Structures are given as C-alpha cells and as structure tokens.
JSON list of C-alpha atoms in Angstrom, two decimals:
[
{"chain": "X", "resi": 95, "resn": "UNK", "atom": "CA", "xyz": [44.24, -240.54, -32.95]},
{"chain": "X", "resi": 96, "resn": "UNK", "atom": "CA", "xyz": [44.78, -237.18, -31.44]},
{"chain": "X", "resi": 97, "resn": "UNK", "atom": "CA", "xyz": [40.57, -235.65, -31.45]},
{"chain": "X", "resi": 98, "resn": "UNK", "atom": "CA", "xyz": [40.42, -232.41, -33.94]},
{"chain": "X", "resi": 99, "resn": "UNK", "atom": "CA", "xyz": [40.41, -229.20, -30.92]},
{"chain": "X", "resi": 100, "resn": "UNK", "atom": "CA", "xyz": [38.13, -226.26, -31.18]},
{"chain": "X", "resi": 101, "resn": "UNK", "atom": "CA", "xyz": [37.99, -223.30, -32.28]},
{"chain": "X", "resi": 102, "resn": "UNK", "atom": "CA", "xyz": [36.76, -220.47, -29.90]},
{"chain": "X", "resi": 103, "resn": "UNK", "atom": "CA", "xyz": [37.19, -217.57, -31.09]},
{"chain": "X", "resi": 104, "resn": "UNK", "atom": "CA", "xyz": [37.62, -214.71, -27.61]},
{"chain": "X", "resi": 105, "resn": "UNK", "atom": "CA", "xyz": [37.30, -210.72, -28.36]},
{"chain": "X", "resi": 106, "resn": "UNK", "atom": "CA", "xyz": [38.92, -209.22, -25.36]},
{"chain": "X", "resi": 107, "resn": "UNK", "atom": "CA", "xyz": [40.11, -205.77, -24.45]},
{"chain": "X", "resi": 108, "resn": "UNK", "atom": "CA", "xyz": [43.29, -206.38, -21.69]},
{"chain": "X", "resi": 109, "resn": "UNK", "atom": "CA", "xyz": [41.24, -202.90, -19.16]},
{"chain": "X", "resi": 110, "resn": "UNK", "atom": "CA", "xyz": [38.58, -205.28, -18.35]},
{"chain": "X", "resi": 111, "resn": "UNK", "atom": "CA", "xyz": [38.99, -207.26, -15.10]},
{"chain": "X", "resi": 112, "resn": "UNK", "atom": "CA", "xyz": [36.03, -209.07, -15.92]},
{"chain": "X", "resi": 113, "resn": "UNK", "atom": "CA", "xyz": [37.22, -210.15, -19.56]},
{"chain": "X", "resi": 114, "resn": "UNK", "atom": "CA", "xyz": [40.49, -211.45, -17.83]},
{"chain": "X", "resi": 115, "resn": "UNK", "atom": "CA", "xyz": [38.56, -213.86, -15.40]},
{"chain": "X", "resi": 116, "resn": "UNK", "atom": "CA", "xyz": [37.00, -214.99, -18.09]},
{"chain": "X", "resi": 117, "resn": "UNK", "atom": "CA", "xyz": [39.65, -215.64, -20.28]},
{"chain": "X", "resi": 118, "resn": "UNK", "atom": "CA", "xyz": [41.48, -217.81, -16.55]},
{"chain": "X", "resi": 119, "resn": "UNK", "atom": "CA", "xyz": [38.79, -219.90, -16.79]},
{"chain": "X", "resi": 120, "resn": "UNK", "atom": "CA", "xyz": [38.80, -220.46, -21.07]},
{"chain": "X", "resi": 121, "resn": "UNK", "atom": "CA", "xyz": [42.13, -221.07, -21.03]},
{"chain": "X", "resi": 122, "resn": "UNK", "atom": "CA", "xyz": [41.33, -223.57, -17.61]},
{"chain": "X", "resi": 123, "resn": "UNK", "atom": "CA", "xyz": [38.62, -225.12, -20.09]},
{"chain": "X", "resi": 124, "resn": "UNK", "atom": "CA", "xyz": [41.45, -225.27, -22.66]},
{"chain": "X", "resi": 125, "resn": "UNK", "atom": "CA", "xyz": [43.66, -227.65, -20.30]},
{"chain": "X", "resi": 126, "resn": "UNK", "atom": "CA", "xyz": [40.58, -230.64, -19.65]},
{"chain": "X", "resi": 127, "resn": "UNK", "atom": "CA", "xyz": [38.19, -229.96, -23.14]},
{"chain": "X", "resi": 128, "resn": "UNK", "atom": "CA", "xyz": [39.34, -230.40, -26.80]},
{"chain": "X", "resi": 129, "resn": "UNK", "atom": "CA", "xyz": [39.44, -226.30, -27.52]},
{"chain": "X", "resi": 130, "resn": "UNK", "atom": "CA", "xyz": [41.52, -224.29, -28.46]},
{"chain": "X", "resi": 131, "resn": "UNK", "atom": "CA", "xyz": [40.80, -220.17, -27.90]},
{"chain": "X", "resi": 132, "resn": "UNK", "atom": "CA", "xyz": [41.62, -218.02, -30.85]},
{"chain": "X", "resi": 133, "resn": "UNK", "atom": "CA", "xyz": [42.41, -214.36, -29.34]},
{"chain": "X", "resi": 134, "resn": "UNK", "atom": "CA", "xyz": [40.83, -211.10, -31.13]},
{"chain": "X", "resi": 135, "resn": "UNK", "atom": "CA", "xyz": [40.62, -207.54, -29.76]},
{"chain": "X", "resi": 136, "resn": "UNK", "atom": "CA", "xyz": [38.13, -204.94, -29.35]},
{"chain": "X", "resi": 137, "resn": "UNK", "atom": "CA", "xyz": [37.81, -202.09, -27.86]},
{"chain": "X", "resi": 138, "resn": "UNK", "atom": "CA", "xyz": [35.27, -200.42, -25.09]},
{"chain": "X", "resi": 139, "resn": "UNK", "atom": "CA", "xyz": [36.75, -196.65, -25.98]},
{"chain": "X", "resi": 140, "resn": "UNK", "atom": "CA", "xyz": [35.41, -197.94, -29.31]},
{"chain": "X", "resi": 141, "resn": "UNK", "atom": "CA", "xyz": [32.49, -199.23, -27.27]},
{"chain": "X", "resi": 142, "resn": "UNK", "atom": "CA", "xyz": [31.53, -196.45, -25.63]},
{"chain": "X", "resi": 143, "resn": "UNK", "atom": "CA", "xyz": [32.72, -193.33, -28.30]},
{"chain": "X", "resi": 144, "resn": "UNK", "atom": "CA", "xyz": [29.78, -191.20, -27.91]},
{"chain": "X", "resi": 145, "resn": "UNK", "atom": "CA", "xyz": [27.47, -192.07, -24.68]},
{"chain": "X", "resi": 146, "resn": "UNK", "atom": "CA", "xyz": [27.28, -189.91, -22.09]},
{"chain": "X", "resi": 147, "resn": "UNK", "atom": "CA", "xyz": [29.40, -191.83, -19.03]},
{"chain": "X", "resi": 148, "resn": "UNK", "atom": "CA", "xyz": [30.84, -191.07, -16.41]},
{"chain": "X", "resi": 149, "resn": "UNK", "atom": "CA", "xyz": [33.92, -188.76, -16.30]},
{"chain": "X", "resi": 150, "resn": "UNK", "atom": "CA", "xyz": [36.15, -191.27, -14.10]},
{"chain": "X", "resi": 151, "resn": "UNK", "atom": "CA", "xyz": [34.68, -194.04, -16.72]},
{"chain": "X", "resi": 152, "resn": "UNK", "atom": "CA", "xyz": [35.21, -191.98, -19.52]},
{"chain": "X", "resi": 153, "resn": "UNK", "atom": "CA", "xyz": [38.87, -191.25, -18.40]},
{"chain": "X", "resi": 154, "resn": "UNK", "atom": "CA", "xyz": [38.97, -195.07, -18.17]},
{"chain": "X", "resi": 155, "resn": "UNK", "atom": "CA", "xyz": [38.14, -195.81, -21.30]},
{"chain": "X", "resi": 156, "resn": "UNK", "atom": "CA", "xyz": [40.44, -192.66, -22.89]},
{"chain": "X", "resi": 157, "resn": "UNK", "atom": "CA", "xyz": [43.33, -195.11, -21.40]},
{"chain": "X", "resi": 158, "resn": "UNK", "atom": "CA", "xyz": [42.83, -197.40, -23.11]},
{"chain": "X", "resi": 159, "resn": "UNK", "atom": "CA", "xyz": [43.23, -197.39, -26.65]},
{"chain": "X", "resi": 160, "resn": "UNK", "atom": "CA", "xyz": [47.00, -197.62, -25.51]},
{"chain": "X", "resi": 161, "resn": "UNK", "atom": "CA", "xyz": [46.91, -201.41, -25.38]},
{"chain": "X", "resi": 162, "resn": "UNK", "atom": "CA", "xyz": [44.46, -202.83, -27.70]},
{"chain": "X", "resi": 163, "resn": "UNK", "atom": "CA", "xyz": [46.49, -200.69, -29.69]},
{"chain": "X", "resi": 164, "resn": "UNK", "atom": "CA", "xyz": [49.48, -201.99, -28.76]},
{"chain": "X", "resi": 165, "resn": "UNK", "atom": "CA", "xyz": [48.39, -205.85, -29.13]},
{"chain": "X", "resi": 166, "resn": "UNK", "atom": "CA", "xyz": [46.62, -205.43, -33.23]},
{"chain": "X", "resi": 167, "resn": "UNK", "atom": "CA", "xyz": [50.22, -203.88, -34.05]},
{"chain": "X", "resi": 168, "resn": "UNK", "atom": "CA", "xyz": [51.79, -207.01, -32.96]},
{"chain": "X", "resi": 169, "resn": "UNK", "atom": "CA", "xyz": [49.20, -209.58, -34.48]},
{"chain": "X", "resi": 170, "resn": "UNK", "atom": "CA", "xyz": [50.55, -208.04, -37.61]},
{"chain": "X", "resi": 171, "resn": "UNK", "atom": "CA", "xyz": [53.68, -207.99, -36.63]},
{"chain": "X", "resi": 172, "resn": "UNK", "atom": "CA", "xyz": [53.67, -212.16, -35.10]},
{"chain": "X", "resi": 173, "resn": "UNK", "atom": "CA", "xyz": [50.27, -212.61, -36.48]},
{"chain": "X", "resi": 174, "resn": "UNK", "atom": "CA", "xyz": [47.42, -213.57, -33.84]},
{"chain": "X", "resi": 175, "resn": "UNK", "atom": "CA", "xyz": [49.02, -216.71, -32.57]},
{"chain": "X", "resi": 176, "resn": "UNK", "atom": "CA", "xyz": [50.87, -213.87, -30.34]},
{"chain": "X", "resi": 177, "resn": "UNK", "atom": "CA", "xyz": [47.90, -212.80, -28.30]},
{"chain": "X", "resi": 178, "resn": "UNK", "atom": "CA", "xyz": [46.75, -214.95, -25.90]},
{"chain": "X", "resi": 179, "resn": "UNK", "atom": "CA", "xyz": [50.35, -214.73, -24.44]},
{"chain": "X", "resi": 180, "resn": "UNK", "atom": "CA", "xyz": [50.41, -210.75, -24.62]},
{"chain": "X", "resi": 181, "resn": "UNK", "atom": "CA", "xyz": [46.95, -210.74, -23.37]},
{"chain": "X", "resi": 182, "resn": "UNK", "atom": "CA", "xyz": [48.24, -213.34, -20.48]},
{"chain": "X", "resi": 183, "resn": "UNK", "atom": "CA", "xyz": [51.46, -211.07, -19.55]},
{"chain": "X", "resi": 184, "resn": "UNK", "atom": "CA", "xyz": [49.16, -207.25, -19.36]},
{"chain": "X", "resi": 185, "resn": "UNK", "atom": "CA", "xyz": [46.81, -208.34, -17.58]},
{"chain": "X", "resi": 186, "resn": "UNK", "atom": "CA", "xyz": [49.18, -209.87, -15.24]},
{"chain": "X", "resi": 187, "resn": "UNK", "atom": "CA", "xyz": [50.41, -206.47, -14.90]},
{"chain": "X", "resi": 188, "resn": "UNK", "atom": "CA", "xyz": [47.29, -204.46, -14.59]},
{"chain": "X", "resi": 189, "resn": "UNK", "atom": "CA", "xyz": [44.90, -206.70, -12.44]},
{"chain": "X", "resi": 190, "resn": "UNK", "atom": "CA", "xyz": [47.58, -208.52, -10.92]},
{"chain": "X", "resi": 191, "resn": "UNK", "atom": "CA", "xyz": [50.19, -206.27, -9.60]},
{"chain": "X", "resi": 192, "resn": "UNK", "atom": "CA", "xyz": [47.95, -203.03, -9.86]},
{"chain": "X", "resi": 193, "resn": "UNK", "atom": "CA", "xyz": [49.98, -201.20, -12.72]},
{"chain": "X", "resi": 194, "resn": "UNK", "atom": "CA", "xyz": [48.59, -198.80, -14.94]},
{"chain": "X", "resi": 195, "resn": "UNK", "atom": "CA", "xyz": [49.21, -199.43, -18.96]},
{"chain": "X", "resi": 196, "resn": "UNK", "atom": "CA", "xyz": [51.91, -196.83, -19.33]},
{"chain": "X", "resi": 197, "resn": "UNK", "atom": "CA", "xyz": [54.66, -197.89, -21.47]},
{"chain": "X", "resi": 198, "resn": "UNK", "atom": "CA", "xyz": [57.41, -199.53, -19.71]},
{"chain": "X", "resi": 199, "resn": "UNK", "atom": "CA", "xyz": [54.74, -201.66, -18.42]},
{"chain": "X", "resi": 200, "resn": "UNK", "atom": "CA", "xyz": [53.75, -202.50, -21.74]},
{"chain": "X", "resi": 201, "resn": "UNK", "atom": "CA", "xyz": [57.28, -202.72, -22.30]},
{"chain": "X", "resi": 202, "resn": "UNK", "atom": "CA", "xyz": [57.54, -205.08, -19.76]},
{"chain": "X", "resi": 203, "resn": "UNK", "atom": "CA", "xyz": [54.34, -207.57, -20.74]},
{"chain": "X", "resi": 204, "resn": "UNK", "atom": "CA", "xyz": [55.79, -207.36, -24.49]},
{"chain": "X", "resi": 205, "resn": "UNK", "atom": "CA", "xyz": [59.38, -208.46, -23.18]},
{"chain": "X", "resi": 206, "resn": "UNK", "atom": "CA", "xyz": [57.97, -211.22, -21.51]},
{"chain": "X", "resi": 207, "resn": "UNK", "atom": "CA", "xyz": [55.59, -212.50, -23.87]},
{"chain": "X", "resi": 208, "resn": "UNK", "atom": "CA", "xyz": [58.48, -212.55, -26.24]},
{"chain": "X", "resi": 209, "resn": "UNK", "atom": "CA", "xyz": [58.20, -209.82, -28.66]},
{"chain": "X", "resi": 210, "resn": "UNK", "atom": "CA", "xyz": [58.95, -206.52, -29.38]},
{"chain": "X", "resi": 211, "resn": "UNK", "atom": "CA", "xyz": [59.01, -204.09, -26.93]},
{"chain": "X", "resi": 212, "resn": "UNK", "atom": "CA", "xyz": [59.44, -201.77, -29.63]},
{"chain": "X", "resi": 213, "resn": "UNK", "atom": "CA", "xyz": [55.71, -201.62, -30.38]},
{"chain": "X", "resi": 214, "resn": "UNK", "atom": "CA", "xyz": [54.51, -200.30, -27.12]},
{"chain": "X", "resi": 215, "resn": "UNK", "atom": "CA", "xyz": [54.98, -196.87, -29.23]},
{"chain": "X", "resi": 216, "resn": "UNK", "atom": "CA", "xyz": [51.66, -198.42, -30.89]},
{"chain": "X", "resi": 217, "resn": "UNK", "atom": "CA", "xyz": [50.17, -197.08, -27.87]},
{"chain": "X", "resi": 218, "resn": "UNK", "atom": "CA", "xyz": [50.26, -193.38, -28.92]},
{"chain": "X", "resi": 219, "resn": "UNK", "atom": "CA", "xyz": [50.36, -194.11, -32.41]},
{"chain": "X", "resi": 220, "resn": "UNK", "atom": "CA", "xyz": [46.24, -193.35, -34.11]},
{"chain": "X", "resi": 221, "resn": "UNK", "atom": "CA", "xyz": [47.65, -196.08, -37.63]},
{"chain": "X", "resi": 222, "resn": "UNK", "atom": "CA", "xyz": [46.34, -199.21, -35.36]},
{"chain": "X", "resi": 223, "resn": "UNK", "atom": "CA", "xyz": [42.74, -197.78, -34.98]},
{"chain": "X", "resi": 224, "resn": "UNK", "atom": "CA", "xyz": [41.71, -198.98, -37.87]},
{"chain": "X", "resi": 225, "resn": "UNK", "atom": "CA", "xyz": [42.39, -202.08, -37.54]},
{"chain": "X", "resi": 226, "resn": "UNK", "atom": "CA", "xyz": [40.78, -202.08, -33.73]},
{"chain": "X", "resi": 227, "resn": "UNK", "atom": "CA", "xyz": [37.73, -201.29, -35.31]},
{"chain": "X", "resi": 228, "resn": "UNK", "atom": "CA", "xyz": [37.58, -203.88, -37.73]},
{"chain": "X", "resi": 229, "resn": "UNK", "atom": "CA", "xyz": [38.38, -206.69, -35.21]},
{"chain": "X", "resi": 230, "resn": "UNK", "atom": "CA", "xyz": [35.80, -204.73, -32.93]},
{"chain": "X", "resi": 231, "resn": "UNK", "atom": "CA", "xyz": [33.10, -204.71, -35.12]},
{"chain": "X", "resi": 232, "resn": "UNK", "atom": "CA", "xyz": [34.33, -208.54, -35.97]},
{"chain": "X", "resi": 233, "resn": "UNK", "atom": "CA", "xyz": [33.03, -209.33, -32.28]},
{"chain": "X", "resi": 234, "resn": "UNK", "atom": "CA", "xyz": [30.64, -206.81, -31.43]},
{"chain": "X", "resi": 235, "resn": "UNK", "atom": "CA", "xyz": [28.33, -207.86, -34.96]},
{"chain": "X", "resi": 236, "resn": "UNK", "atom": "CA", "xyz": [28.20, -211.83, -33.43]},
{"chain": "X", "resi": 237, "resn": "UNK", "atom": "CA", "xyz": [26.32, -210.42, -30.14]},
{"chain": "X", "resi": 238, "resn": "UNK", "atom": "CA", "xyz": [24.81, -206.88, -30.79]},
{"chain": "X", "resi": 239, "resn": "UNK", "atom": "CA", "xyz": [25.89, -203.16, -29.37]},
{"chain": "X", "resi": 240, "resn": "UNK", "atom": "CA", "xyz": [24.39, -203.67, -25.78]},
{"chain": "X", "resi": 241, "resn": "UNK", "atom": "CA", "xyz": [26.75, -206.00, -24.77]},
{"chain": "X", "resi": 242, "resn": "UNK", "atom": "CA", "xyz": [30.68, -206.28, -23.92]},
{"chain": "X", "resi": 243, "resn": "UNK", "atom": "CA", "xyz": [33.33, -207.81, -23.35]},
{"chain": "X", "resi": 244, "resn": "UNK", "atom": "CA", "xyz": [34.17, -210.82, -23.40]},
{"chain": "X", "resi": 245, "resn": "UNK", "atom": "CA", "xyz": [32.56, -212.17, -26.66]},
{"chain": "X", "resi": 246, "resn": "UNK", "atom": "CA", "xyz": [32.63, -215.31, -26.80]},
{"chain": "X", "resi": 247, "resn": "UNK", "atom": "CA", "xyz": [31.99, -217.71, -30.81]},
{"chain": "X", "resi": 248, "resn": "UNK", "atom": "CA", "xyz": [32.43, -221.06, -31.18]},
{"chain": "X", "resi": 249, "resn": "UNK", "atom": "CA", "xyz": [30.65, -223.13, -33.62]},
{"chain": "X", "resi": 250, "resn": "UNK", "atom": "CA", "xyz": [28.60, -220.85, -35.14]},
{"chain": "X", "resi": 251, "resn": "UNK", "atom": "CA", "xyz": [27.19, -218.94, -31.21]},
{"chain": "X", "resi": 252, "resn": "UNK", "atom": "CA", "xyz": [28.47, -215.91, -30.02]},
{"chain": "X", "resi": 253, "resn": "UNK", "atom": "CA", "xyz": [27.46, -214.84, -26.31]},
{"chain": "X", "resi": 254, "resn": "UNK", "atom": "CA", "xyz": [28.22, -211.70, -24.65]},
{"chain": "X", "resi": 255, "resn": "UNK", "atom": "CA", "xyz": [30.39, -213.17, -21.33]},
{"chain": "X", "resi": 256, "resn": "UNK", "atom": "CA", "xyz": [30.47, -215.50, -18.98]},
{"chain": "X", "resi": 257, "resn": "UNK", "atom": "CA", "xyz": [30.25, -213.08, -16.22]},
{"chain": "X", "resi": 258, "resn": "UNK", "atom": "CA", "xyz": [31.79, -214.90, -13.19]},
{"chain": "X", "resi": 259, "resn": "UNK", "atom": "CA", "xyz": [34.42, -214.14, -10.17]},
{"chain": "X", "resi": 260, "resn": "UNK", "atom": "CA", "xyz": [36.89, -216.15, -9.28]},
{"chain": "X", "resi": 261, "resn": "UNK", "atom": "CA", "xyz": [37.44, -217.80, -12.59]},
{"chain": "X", "resi": 262, "resn": "UNK", "atom": "CA", "xyz": [36.95, -222.00, -11.79]},
{"chain": "X", "resi": 263, "resn": "UNK", "atom": "CA", "xyz": [38.85, -223.88, -12.01]},
{"chain": "X", "resi": 264, "resn": "UNK", "atom": "CA", "xyz": [38.69, -228.08, -12.58]},
{"chain": "X", "resi": 265, "resn": "UNK", "atom": "CA", "xyz": [35.93, -229.56, -13.01]},
{"chain": "X", "resi": 266, "resn": "UNK", "atom": "CA", "xyz": [34.15, -226.42, -12.08]},
{"chain": "X", "resi": 267, "resn": "UNK", "atom": "CA", "xyz": [34.94, -225.01, -15.37]},
{"chain": "X", "resi": 268, "resn": "UNK", "atom": "CA", "xyz": [34.22, -227.76, -17.41]},
{"chain": "X", "resi": 269, "resn": "UNK", "atom": "CA", "xyz": [30.03, -227.87, -16.16]},
{"chain": "X", "resi": 270, "resn": "UNK", "atom": "CA", "xyz": [30.56, -224.20, -16.65]},
{"chain": "X", "resi": 271, "resn": "UNK", "atom": "CA", "xyz": [31.61, -224.04, -20.37]},
{"chain": "X", "resi": 272, "resn": "UNK", "atom": "CA", "xyz": [28.65, -227.56, -20.72]},
{"chain": "X", "resi": 273, "resn": "UNK", "atom": "CA", "xyz": [25.98, -225.18, -19.20]},
{"chain": "X", "resi": 274, "resn": "UNK", "atom": "CA", "xyz": [26.66, -222.27, -21.29]},
{"chain": "X", "resi": 275, "resn": "UNK", "atom": "CA", "xyz": [27.02, -223.61, -24.51]},
{"chain": "X", "resi": 276, "resn": "UNK", "atom": "CA", "xyz": [23.58, -225.43, -23.75]},
{"chain": "X", "resi": 277, "resn": "UNK", "atom": "CA", "xyz": [21.67, -222.40, -22.83]},
{"chain": "X", "resi": 278, "resn": "UNK", "atom": "CA", "xyz": [23.06, -220.18, -25.91]},
{"chain": "X", "resi": 279, "resn": "UNK", "atom": "CA", "xyz": [22.70, -223.07, -28.43]},
{"chain": "X", "resi": 280, "resn": "UNK", "atom": "CA", "xyz": [18.97, -222.87, -27.19]},
{"chain": "X", "resi": 281, "resn": "UNK", "atom": "CA", "xyz": [16.76, -221.24, -30.31]},
{"chain": "X", "resi": 282, "resn": "UNK", "atom": "CA", "xyz": [15.41, -218.11, -29.27]},
{"chain": "X", "resi": 283, "resn": "UNK", "atom": "CA", "xyz": [17.69, -217.98, -26.23]},
{"chain": "X", "resi": 284, "resn": "UNK", "atom": "CA", "xyz": [19.03, -214.15, -25.51]},
{"chain": "X", "resi": 285, "resn": "UNK", "atom": "CA", "xyz": [19.80, -213.50, -21.26]},
{"chain": "X", "resi": 286, "resn": "UNK", "atom": "CA", "xyz": [20.45, -214.78, -18.23]},
{"chain": "X", "resi": 287, "resn": "UNK", "atom": "CA", "xyz": [21.65, -211.73, -15.50]},
{"chain": "X", "resi": 288, "resn": "UNK", "atom": "CA", "xyz": [21.28, -210.69, -12.04]},
{"chain": "X", "resi": 289, "resn": "UNK", "atom": "CA", "xyz": [23.02, -208.17, -10.23]},
{"chain": "X", "resi": 290, "resn": "UNK", "atom": "CA", "xyz": [26.78, -208.51, -9.03]},
{"chain": "X", "resi": 291, "resn": "UNK", "atom": "CA", "xyz": [27.10, -208.20, -5.59]},
{"chain": "X", "resi": 292, "resn": "UNK", "atom": "CA", "xyz": [30.83, -208.98, -5.72]},
{"chain": "X", "resi": 293, "resn": "UNK", "atom": "CA", "xyz": [34.07, -207.38, -7.23]},
{"chain": "X", "resi": 294, "resn": "UNK", "atom": "CA", "xyz": [36.55, -208.89, -9.20]},
{"chain": "X", "resi": 295, "resn": "UNK", "atom": "CA", "xyz": [38.58, -212.06, -7.96]},
{"chain": "X", "resi": 296, "resn": "UNK", "atom": "CA", "xyz": [41.86, -213.22, -9.70]},
{"chain": "X", "resi": 297, "resn": "UNK", "atom": "CA", "xyz": [42.44, -215.90, -7.59]}
]
C-alpha cells in the first residue's frame, strides 16, 4: 500500500538565492520522505513596498516583478503543478549561471520547463499583479510581515525558512526537516536565529 504524501506548501520568490537553496533542500526531503511540495508565488517586491531600503536593493526588488508575474501567468495557463519545474529552471539560470531575469533568460527557462515561451511577455504586464499580491498575501498571512521568502506550511504549521547553505543532502536533509518540524510545532515558539556569516552556496 502506497503511503499518502503530506502536502508541503512552499512560497518562493525566484529572485532570492536563500529561498532557492531551501527549495533544493525540500526536493531532497521529498525524495526521502513522503511529502509533496506544492509551490506558490510570493514577492519581495510586494514585501518591501514603501520601505526605506538601500538603493541597490531597491533596484533589485524592482527587477523582481518580472519573474513572479511570469510564474503567475504560467500558473493561470497550465495550473499550479507547473510552478515547481519553472522555479527550478528560473533558479538554475539566475543563481547557477548568474544570468539576469531578462526576456531571453525567461523565455529559455519557460522552454526548458515545457511551457510557452511567449509567457515571458507577462514580465512587463501589470495584469498579473493582483494575483501576485493575492498569492503573496496568502503565504505571508501565515507567518507575519517581518519575514521574507521562503514560507513553508505543513500540517497546519507555517514558518519562515529555514535559511541554510549549502542545501543539506541525504540523511542531513531529513534530520533538518525533522528538527524544523519539531521546533515549529512547539506551542509558543516563534524564533531561532543567528547572524549569517556565509554567502549562498549552490553546491
């Protein structure tokens, strides 16, 4: 008898390298434990609207509108099941190949995910912004405004993170999963944090 897979909802912004690493960890856990990742869009551009952030970061989050719009456009055309592969292809190009989220990069990611490359034109369209905001609000509403991406929800428990580098593999991945769930399920627990001393590692 096949064991039922537990849904794990994962909110991501393709722009964030830390969320990308966490998503690779979730894929590793899914290969070893009966979980089913379900992917959703959130947006650092929405999260940081109206906030006093450095100019360099302001330019970065302005760039972030394009890929989340394309993800929403793909979801609306094909269904949410395509988001995992599209996120993977966008992340490979952005975080591994260090490419900008321009039209050729997004078109190439769409093709690699088996999707219509013409969806890349959604990057410049505000028609998808309401849906971006709604998806973002769903995720951030589970954990509060003072966090970023990723947001993970499982079995009625939601949390930000974990922020980890590089993505754990094998039993290390499962051990982290079990530990994160144990902490997140503890009544009254809110935060466990230390200063990051490493840059994102995509090994």
